[in-house]
PDB file of N, CA, C and O in Angstrom:
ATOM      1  N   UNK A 254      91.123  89.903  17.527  1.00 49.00           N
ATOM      2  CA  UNK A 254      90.742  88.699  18.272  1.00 49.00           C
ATOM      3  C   UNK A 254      89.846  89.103  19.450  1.00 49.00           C
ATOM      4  O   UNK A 254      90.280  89.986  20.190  1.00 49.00           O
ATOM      5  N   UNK A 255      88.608  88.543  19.720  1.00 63.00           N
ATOM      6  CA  UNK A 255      87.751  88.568  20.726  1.00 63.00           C
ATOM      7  C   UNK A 255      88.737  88.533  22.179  1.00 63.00           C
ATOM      8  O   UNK A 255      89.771  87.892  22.365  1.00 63.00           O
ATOM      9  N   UNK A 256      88.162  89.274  22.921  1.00 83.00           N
ATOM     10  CA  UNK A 256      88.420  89.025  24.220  1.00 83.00           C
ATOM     11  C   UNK A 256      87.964  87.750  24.761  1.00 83.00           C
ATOM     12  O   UNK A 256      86.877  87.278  24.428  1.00 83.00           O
ATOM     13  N   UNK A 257      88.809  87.130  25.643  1.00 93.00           N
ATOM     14  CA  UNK A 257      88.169  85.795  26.487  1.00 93.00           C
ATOM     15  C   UNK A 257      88.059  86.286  27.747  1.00 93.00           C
ATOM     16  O   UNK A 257      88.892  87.039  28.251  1.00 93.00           O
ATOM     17  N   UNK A 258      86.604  85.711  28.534  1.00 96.00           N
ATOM     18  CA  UNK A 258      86.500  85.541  29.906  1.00 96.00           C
ATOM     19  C   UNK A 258      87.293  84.996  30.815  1.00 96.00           C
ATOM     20  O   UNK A 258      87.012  85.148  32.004  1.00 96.00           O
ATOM     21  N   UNK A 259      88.419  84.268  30.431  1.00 97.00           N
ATOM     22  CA  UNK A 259      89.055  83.749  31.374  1.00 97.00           C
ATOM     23  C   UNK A 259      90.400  83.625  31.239  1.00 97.00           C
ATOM     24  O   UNK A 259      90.978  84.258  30.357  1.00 97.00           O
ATOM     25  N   UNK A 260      90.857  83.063  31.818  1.00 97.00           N
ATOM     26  CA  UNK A 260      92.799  83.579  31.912  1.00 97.00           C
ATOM     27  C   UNK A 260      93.340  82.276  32.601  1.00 97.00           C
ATOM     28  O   UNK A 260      93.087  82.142  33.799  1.00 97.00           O
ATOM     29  N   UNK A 261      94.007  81.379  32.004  1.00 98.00           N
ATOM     30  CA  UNK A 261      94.868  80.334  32.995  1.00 98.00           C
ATOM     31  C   UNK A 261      95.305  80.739  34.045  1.00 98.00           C
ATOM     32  O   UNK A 261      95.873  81.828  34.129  1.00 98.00           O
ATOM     33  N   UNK A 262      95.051  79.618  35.454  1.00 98.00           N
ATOM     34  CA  UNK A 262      95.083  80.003  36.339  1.00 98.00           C
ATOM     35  C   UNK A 262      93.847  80.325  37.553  1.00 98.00           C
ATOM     36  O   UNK A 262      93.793  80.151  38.771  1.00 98.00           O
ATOM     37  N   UNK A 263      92.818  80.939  36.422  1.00 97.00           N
ATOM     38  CA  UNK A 263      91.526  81.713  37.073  1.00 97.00           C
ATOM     39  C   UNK A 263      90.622  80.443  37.854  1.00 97.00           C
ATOM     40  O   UNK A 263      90.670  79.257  37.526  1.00 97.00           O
ATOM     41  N   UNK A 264      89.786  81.031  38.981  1.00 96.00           N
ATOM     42  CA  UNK A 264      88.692  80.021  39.333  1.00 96.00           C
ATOM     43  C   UNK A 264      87.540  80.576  39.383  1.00 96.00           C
ATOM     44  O   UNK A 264      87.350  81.691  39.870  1.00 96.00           O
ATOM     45  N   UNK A 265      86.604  79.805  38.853  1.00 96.00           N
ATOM     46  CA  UNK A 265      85.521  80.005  38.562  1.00 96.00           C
ATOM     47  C   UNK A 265      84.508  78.856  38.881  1.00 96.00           C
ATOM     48  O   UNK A 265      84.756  77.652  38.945  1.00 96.00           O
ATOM     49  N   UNK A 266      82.908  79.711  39.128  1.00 95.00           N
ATOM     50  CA  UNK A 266      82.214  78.645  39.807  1.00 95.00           C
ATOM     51  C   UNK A 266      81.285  78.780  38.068  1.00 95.00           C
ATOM     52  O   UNK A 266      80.839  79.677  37.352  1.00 95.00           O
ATOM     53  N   UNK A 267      81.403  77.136  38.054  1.00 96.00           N
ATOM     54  CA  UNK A 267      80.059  76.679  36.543  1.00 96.00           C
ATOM     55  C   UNK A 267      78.922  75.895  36.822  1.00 96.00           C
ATOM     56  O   UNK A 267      79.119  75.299  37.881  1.00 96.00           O
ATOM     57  N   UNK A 268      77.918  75.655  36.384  1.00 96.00           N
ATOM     58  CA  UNK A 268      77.127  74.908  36.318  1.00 96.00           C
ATOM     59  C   UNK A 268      77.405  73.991  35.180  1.00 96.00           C
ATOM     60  O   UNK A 268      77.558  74.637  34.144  1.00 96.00           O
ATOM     61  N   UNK A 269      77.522  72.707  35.019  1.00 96.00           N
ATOM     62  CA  UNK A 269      77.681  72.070  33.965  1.00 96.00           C
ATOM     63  C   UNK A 269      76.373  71.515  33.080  1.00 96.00           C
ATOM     64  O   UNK A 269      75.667  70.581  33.461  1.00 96.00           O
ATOM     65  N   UNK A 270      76.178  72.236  31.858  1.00 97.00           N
ATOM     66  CA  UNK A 270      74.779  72.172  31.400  1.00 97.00           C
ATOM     67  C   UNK A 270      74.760  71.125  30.348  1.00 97.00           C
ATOM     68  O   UNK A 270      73.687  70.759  29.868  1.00 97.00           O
ATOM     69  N   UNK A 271      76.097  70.535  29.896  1.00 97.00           N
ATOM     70  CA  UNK A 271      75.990  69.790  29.117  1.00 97.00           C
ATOM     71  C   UNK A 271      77.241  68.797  28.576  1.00 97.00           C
ATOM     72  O   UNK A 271      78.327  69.375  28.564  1.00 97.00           O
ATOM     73  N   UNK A 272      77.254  67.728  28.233  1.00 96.00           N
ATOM     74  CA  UNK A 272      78.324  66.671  28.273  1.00 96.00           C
ATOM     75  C   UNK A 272      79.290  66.967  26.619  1.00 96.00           C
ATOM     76  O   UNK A 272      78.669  67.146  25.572  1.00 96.00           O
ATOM     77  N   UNK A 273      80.511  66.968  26.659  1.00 93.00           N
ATOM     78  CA  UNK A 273      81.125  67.210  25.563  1.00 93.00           C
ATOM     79  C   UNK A 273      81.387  65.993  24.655  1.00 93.00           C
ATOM     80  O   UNK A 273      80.784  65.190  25.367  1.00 93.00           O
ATOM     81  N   UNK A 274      81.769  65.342  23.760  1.00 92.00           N
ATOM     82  CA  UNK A 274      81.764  65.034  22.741  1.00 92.00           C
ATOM     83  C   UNK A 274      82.995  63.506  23.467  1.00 92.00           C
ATOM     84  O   UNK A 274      83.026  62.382  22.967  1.00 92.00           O
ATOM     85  N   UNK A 275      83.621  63.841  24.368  1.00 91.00           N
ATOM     86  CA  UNK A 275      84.453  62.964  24.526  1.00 91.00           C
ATOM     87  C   UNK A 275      84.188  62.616  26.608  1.00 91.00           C
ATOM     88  O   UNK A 275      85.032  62.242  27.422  1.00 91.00           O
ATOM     89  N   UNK A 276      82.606  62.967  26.837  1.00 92.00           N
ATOM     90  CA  UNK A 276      82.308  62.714  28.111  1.00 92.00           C
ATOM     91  C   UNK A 276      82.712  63.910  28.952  1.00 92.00           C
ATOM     92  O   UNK A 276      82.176  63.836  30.058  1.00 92.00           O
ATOM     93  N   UNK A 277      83.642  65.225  28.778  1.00 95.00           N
ATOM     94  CA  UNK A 277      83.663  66.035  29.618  1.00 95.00           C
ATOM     95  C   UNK A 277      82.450  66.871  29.977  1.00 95.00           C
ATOM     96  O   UNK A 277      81.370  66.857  29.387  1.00 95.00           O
ATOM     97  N   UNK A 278      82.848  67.734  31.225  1.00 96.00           N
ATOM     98  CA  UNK A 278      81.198  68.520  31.264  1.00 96.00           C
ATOM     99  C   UNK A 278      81.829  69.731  30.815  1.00 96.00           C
ATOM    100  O   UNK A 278      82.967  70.196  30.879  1.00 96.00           O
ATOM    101  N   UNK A 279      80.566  70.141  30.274  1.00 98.00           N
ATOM    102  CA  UNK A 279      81.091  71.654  29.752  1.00 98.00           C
ATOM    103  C   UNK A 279      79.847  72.309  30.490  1.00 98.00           C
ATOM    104  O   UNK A 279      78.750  71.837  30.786  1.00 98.00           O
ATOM    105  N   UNK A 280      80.590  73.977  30.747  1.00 97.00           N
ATOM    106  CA  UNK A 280      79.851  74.930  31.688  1.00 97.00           C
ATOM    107  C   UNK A 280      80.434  76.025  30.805  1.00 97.00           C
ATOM    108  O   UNK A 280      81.287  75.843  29.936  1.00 97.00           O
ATOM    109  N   UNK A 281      79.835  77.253  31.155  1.00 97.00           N
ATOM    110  CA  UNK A 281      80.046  78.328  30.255  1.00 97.00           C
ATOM    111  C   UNK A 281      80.525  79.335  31.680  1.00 97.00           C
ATOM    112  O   UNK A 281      80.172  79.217  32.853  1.00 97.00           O
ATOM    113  N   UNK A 282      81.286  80.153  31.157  1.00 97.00           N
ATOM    114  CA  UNK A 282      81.204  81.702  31.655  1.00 97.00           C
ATOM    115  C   UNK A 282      81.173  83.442  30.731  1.00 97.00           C
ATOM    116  O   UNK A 282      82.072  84.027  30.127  1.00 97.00           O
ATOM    117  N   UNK A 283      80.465  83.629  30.860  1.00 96.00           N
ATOM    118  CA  UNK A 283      79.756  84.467  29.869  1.00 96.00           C
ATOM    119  C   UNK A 283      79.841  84.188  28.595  1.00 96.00           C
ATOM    120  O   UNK A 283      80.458  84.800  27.723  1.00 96.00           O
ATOM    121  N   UNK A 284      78.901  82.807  28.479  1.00 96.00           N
ATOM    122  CA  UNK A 284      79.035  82.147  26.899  1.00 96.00           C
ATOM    123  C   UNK A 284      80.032  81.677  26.409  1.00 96.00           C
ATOM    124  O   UNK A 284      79.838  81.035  25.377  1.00 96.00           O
ATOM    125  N   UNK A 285      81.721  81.804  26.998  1.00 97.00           N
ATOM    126  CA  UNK A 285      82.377  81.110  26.858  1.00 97.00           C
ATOM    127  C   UNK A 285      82.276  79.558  27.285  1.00 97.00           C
ATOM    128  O   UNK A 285      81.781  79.295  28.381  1.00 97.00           O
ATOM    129  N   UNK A 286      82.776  78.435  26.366  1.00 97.00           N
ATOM    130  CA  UNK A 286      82.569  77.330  27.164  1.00 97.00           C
ATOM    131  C   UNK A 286      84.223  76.385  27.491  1.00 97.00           C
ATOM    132  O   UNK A 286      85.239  76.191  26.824  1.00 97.00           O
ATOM    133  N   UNK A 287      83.796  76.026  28.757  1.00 98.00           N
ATOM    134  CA  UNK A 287      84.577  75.722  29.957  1.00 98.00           C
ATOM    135  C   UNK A 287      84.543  74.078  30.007  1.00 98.00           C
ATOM    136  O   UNK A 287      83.884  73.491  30.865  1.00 98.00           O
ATOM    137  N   UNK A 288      85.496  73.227  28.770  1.00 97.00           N
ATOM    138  CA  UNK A 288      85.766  71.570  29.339  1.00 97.00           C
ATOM    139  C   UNK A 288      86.318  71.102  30.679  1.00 97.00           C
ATOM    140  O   UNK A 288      87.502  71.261  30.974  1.00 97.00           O
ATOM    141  N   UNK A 289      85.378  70.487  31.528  1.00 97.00           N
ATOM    142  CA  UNK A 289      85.726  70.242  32.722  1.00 97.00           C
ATOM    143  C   UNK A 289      85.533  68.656  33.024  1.00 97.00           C
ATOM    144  O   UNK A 289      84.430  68.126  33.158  1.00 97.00           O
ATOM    145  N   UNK A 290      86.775  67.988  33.108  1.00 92.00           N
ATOM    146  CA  UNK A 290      86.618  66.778  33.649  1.00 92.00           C
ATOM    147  C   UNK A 290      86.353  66.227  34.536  1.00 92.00           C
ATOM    148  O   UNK A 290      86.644  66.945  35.493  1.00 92.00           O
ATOM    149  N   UNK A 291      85.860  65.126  34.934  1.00 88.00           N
ATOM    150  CA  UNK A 291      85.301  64.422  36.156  1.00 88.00           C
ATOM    151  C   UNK A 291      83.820  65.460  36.515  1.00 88.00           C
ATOM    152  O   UNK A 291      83.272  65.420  37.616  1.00 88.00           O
ATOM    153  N   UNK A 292      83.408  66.219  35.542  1.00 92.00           N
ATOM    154  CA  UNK A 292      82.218  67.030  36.141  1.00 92.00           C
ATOM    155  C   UNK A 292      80.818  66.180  35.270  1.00 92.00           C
ATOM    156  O   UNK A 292      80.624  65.929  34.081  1.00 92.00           O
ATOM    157  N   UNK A 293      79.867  65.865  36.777  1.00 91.00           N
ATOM    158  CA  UNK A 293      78.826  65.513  35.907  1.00 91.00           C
ATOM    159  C   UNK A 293      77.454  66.844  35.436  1.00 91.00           C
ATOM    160  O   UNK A 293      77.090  67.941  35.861  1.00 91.00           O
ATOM    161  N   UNK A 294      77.075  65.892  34.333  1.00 93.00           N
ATOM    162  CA  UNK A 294      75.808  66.962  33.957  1.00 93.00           C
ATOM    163  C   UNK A 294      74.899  67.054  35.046  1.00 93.00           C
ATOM    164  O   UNK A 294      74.320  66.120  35.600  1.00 93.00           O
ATOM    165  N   UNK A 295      74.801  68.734  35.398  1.00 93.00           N
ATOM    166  CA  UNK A 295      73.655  68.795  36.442  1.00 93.00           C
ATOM    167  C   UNK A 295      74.760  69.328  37.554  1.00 93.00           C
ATOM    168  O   UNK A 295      73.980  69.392  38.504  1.00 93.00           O
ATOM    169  N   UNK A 296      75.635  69.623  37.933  1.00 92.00           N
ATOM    170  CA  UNK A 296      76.617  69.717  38.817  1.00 92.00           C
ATOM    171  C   UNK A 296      76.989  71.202  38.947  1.00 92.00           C
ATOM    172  O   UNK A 296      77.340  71.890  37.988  1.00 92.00           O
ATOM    173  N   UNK A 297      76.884  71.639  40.212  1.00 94.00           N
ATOM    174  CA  UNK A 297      78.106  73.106  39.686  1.00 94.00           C
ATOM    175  C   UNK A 297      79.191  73.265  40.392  1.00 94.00           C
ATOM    176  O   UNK A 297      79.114  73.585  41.578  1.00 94.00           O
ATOM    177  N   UNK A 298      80.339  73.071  39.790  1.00 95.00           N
ATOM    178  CA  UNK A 298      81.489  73.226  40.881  1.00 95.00           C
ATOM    179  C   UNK A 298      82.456  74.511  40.621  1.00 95.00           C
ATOM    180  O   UNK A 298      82.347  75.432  39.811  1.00 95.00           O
ATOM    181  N   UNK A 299      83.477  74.223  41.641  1.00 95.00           N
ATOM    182  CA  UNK A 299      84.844  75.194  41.407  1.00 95.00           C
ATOM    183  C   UNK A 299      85.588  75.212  40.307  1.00 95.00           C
ATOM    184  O   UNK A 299      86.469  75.431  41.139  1.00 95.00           O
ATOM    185  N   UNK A 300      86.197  75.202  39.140  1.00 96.00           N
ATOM    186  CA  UNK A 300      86.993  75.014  38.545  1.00 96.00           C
ATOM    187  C   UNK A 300      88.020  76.030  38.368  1.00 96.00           C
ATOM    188  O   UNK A 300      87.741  77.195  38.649  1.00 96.00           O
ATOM    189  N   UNK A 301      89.321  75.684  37.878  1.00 97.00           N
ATOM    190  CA  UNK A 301      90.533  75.937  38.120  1.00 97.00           C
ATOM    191  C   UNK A 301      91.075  75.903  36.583  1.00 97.00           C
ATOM    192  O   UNK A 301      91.539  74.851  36.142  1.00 97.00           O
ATOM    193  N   UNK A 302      90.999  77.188  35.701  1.00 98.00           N
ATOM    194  CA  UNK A 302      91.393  77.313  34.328  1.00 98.00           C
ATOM    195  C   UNK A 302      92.510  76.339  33.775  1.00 98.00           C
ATOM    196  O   UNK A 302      93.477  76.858  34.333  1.00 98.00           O
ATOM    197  N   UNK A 303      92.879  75.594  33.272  1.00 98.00           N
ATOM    198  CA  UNK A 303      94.220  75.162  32.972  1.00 98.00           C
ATOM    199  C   UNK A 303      95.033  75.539  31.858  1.00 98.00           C
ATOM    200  O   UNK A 303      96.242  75.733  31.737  1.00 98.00           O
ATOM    201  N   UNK A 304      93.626  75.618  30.726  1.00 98.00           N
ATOM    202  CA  UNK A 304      94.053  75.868  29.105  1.00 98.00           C
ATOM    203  C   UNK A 304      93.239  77.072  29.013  1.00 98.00           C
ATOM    204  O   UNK A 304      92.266  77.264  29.742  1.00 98.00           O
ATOM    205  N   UNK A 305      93.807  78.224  27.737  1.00 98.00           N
ATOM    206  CA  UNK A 305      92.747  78.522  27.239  1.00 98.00           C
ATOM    207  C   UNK A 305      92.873  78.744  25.888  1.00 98.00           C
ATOM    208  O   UNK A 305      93.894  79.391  25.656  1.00 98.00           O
ATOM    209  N   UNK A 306      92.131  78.417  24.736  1.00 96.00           N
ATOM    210  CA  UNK A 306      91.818  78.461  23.551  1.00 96.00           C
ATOM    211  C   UNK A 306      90.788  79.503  22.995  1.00 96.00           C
ATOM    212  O   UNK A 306      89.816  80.015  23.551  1.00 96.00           O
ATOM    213  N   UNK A 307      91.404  79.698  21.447  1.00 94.00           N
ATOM    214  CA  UNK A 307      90.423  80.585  20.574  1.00 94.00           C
ATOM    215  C   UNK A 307      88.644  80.458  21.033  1.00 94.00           C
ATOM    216  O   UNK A 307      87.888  81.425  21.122  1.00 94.00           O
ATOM    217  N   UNK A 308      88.369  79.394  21.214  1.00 95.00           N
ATOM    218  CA  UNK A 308      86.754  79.062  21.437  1.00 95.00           C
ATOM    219  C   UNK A 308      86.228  78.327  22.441  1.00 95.00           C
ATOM    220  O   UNK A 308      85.085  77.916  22.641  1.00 95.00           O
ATOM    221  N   UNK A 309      87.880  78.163  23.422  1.00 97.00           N
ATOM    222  CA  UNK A 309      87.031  77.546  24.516  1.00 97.00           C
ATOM    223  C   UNK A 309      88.491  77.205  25.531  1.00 97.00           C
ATOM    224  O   UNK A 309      89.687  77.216  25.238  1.00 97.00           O
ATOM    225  N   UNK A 310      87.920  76.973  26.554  1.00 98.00           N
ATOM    226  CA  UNK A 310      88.729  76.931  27.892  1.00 98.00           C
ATOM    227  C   UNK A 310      88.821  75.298  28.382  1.00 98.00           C
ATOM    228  O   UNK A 310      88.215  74.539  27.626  1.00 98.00           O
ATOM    229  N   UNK A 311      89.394  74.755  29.369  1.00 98.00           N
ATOM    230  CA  UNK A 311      89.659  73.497  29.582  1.00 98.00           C
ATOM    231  C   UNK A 311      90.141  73.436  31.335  1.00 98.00           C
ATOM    232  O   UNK A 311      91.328  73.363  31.654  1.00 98.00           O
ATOM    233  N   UNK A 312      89.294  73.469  32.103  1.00 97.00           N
ATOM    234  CA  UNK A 312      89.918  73.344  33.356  1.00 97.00           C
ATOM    235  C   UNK A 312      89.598  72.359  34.338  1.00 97.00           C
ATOM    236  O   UNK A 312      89.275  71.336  33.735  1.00 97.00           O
ATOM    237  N   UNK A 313      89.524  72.154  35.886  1.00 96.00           N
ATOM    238  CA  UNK A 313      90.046  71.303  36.546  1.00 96.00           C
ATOM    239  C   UNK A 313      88.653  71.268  37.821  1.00 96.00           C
ATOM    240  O   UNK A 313      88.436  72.290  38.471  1.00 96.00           O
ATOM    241  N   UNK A 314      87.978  70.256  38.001  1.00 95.00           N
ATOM    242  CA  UNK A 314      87.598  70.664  39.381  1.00 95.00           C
ATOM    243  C   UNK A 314      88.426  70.842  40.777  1.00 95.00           C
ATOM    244  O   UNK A 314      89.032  69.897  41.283  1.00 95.00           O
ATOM    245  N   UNK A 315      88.393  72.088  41.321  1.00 95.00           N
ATOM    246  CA  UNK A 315      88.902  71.973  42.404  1.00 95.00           C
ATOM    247  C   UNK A 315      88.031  72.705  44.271  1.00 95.00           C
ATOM    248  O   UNK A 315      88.403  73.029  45.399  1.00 95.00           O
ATOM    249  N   UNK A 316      86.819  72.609  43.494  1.00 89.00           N
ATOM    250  CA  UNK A 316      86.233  72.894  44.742  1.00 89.00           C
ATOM    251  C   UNK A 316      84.479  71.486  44.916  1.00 89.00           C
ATOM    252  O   UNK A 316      83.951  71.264  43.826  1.00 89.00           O
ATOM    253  N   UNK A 317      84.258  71.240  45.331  1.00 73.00           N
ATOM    254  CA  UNK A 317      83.028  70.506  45.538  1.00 73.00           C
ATOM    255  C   UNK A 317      81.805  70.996  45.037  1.00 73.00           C
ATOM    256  O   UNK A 317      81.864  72.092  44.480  1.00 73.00           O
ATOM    257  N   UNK A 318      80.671  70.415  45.109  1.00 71.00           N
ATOM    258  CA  UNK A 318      79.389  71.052  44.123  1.00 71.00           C
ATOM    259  C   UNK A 318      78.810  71.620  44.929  1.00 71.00           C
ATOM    260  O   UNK A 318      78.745  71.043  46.015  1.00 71.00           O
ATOM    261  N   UNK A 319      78.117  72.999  44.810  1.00 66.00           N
ATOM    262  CA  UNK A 319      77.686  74.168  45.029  1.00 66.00           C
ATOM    263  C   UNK A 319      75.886  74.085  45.098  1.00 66.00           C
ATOM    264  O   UNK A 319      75.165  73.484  44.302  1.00 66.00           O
ATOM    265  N   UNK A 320      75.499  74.809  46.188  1.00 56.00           N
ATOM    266  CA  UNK A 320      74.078  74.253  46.168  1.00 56.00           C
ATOM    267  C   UNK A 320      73.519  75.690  45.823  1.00 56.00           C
ATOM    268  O   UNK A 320      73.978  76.831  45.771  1.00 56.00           O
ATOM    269  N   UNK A 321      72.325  75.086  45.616  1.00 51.00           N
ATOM    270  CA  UNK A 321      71.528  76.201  44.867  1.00 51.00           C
ATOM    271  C   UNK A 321      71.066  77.079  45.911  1.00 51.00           C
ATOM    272  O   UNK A 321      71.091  76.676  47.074  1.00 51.00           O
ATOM    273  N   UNK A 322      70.559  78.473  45.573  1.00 44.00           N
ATOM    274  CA  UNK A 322      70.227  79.055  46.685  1.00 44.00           C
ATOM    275  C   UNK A 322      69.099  79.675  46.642  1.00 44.00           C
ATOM    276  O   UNK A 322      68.680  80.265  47.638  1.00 44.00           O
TER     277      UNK A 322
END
């Protein structure tokens, strides 16, 4: 089984590049991809791992959107 980038629990900053199938935003971390609710497309926030799955992760915003630098 592949290693995953991320670990329930973990926080991580995403850019959300694209809307999932049921309105979540999804963001990647090293090509893994990251379902994040209440995140809009175009956004990059904190998130807060909750789940993690064979092909993909599911977590939480918990920090505000991040400006570019």
């Amino acid at each position: 089984m592949a290693e995953r980038p991320v670990t329930t629990g973990e926080t991580h900053v995403v850019a959300i590049e694209e809307l999932g199938s049921e309105g979540d935003g999804v963001g990647y971390v090293d090509d893994f991809a990251v379902l994040v609710g209440d995140a809009t497309l175009g956004e990059t926030v904190q998130v807060k791992i909750t789940d993690v799955d064979s092909t993909f992760a599911r977590g939480e915003v918990v920090g505000a959107e991040f400006g570019y630098e």
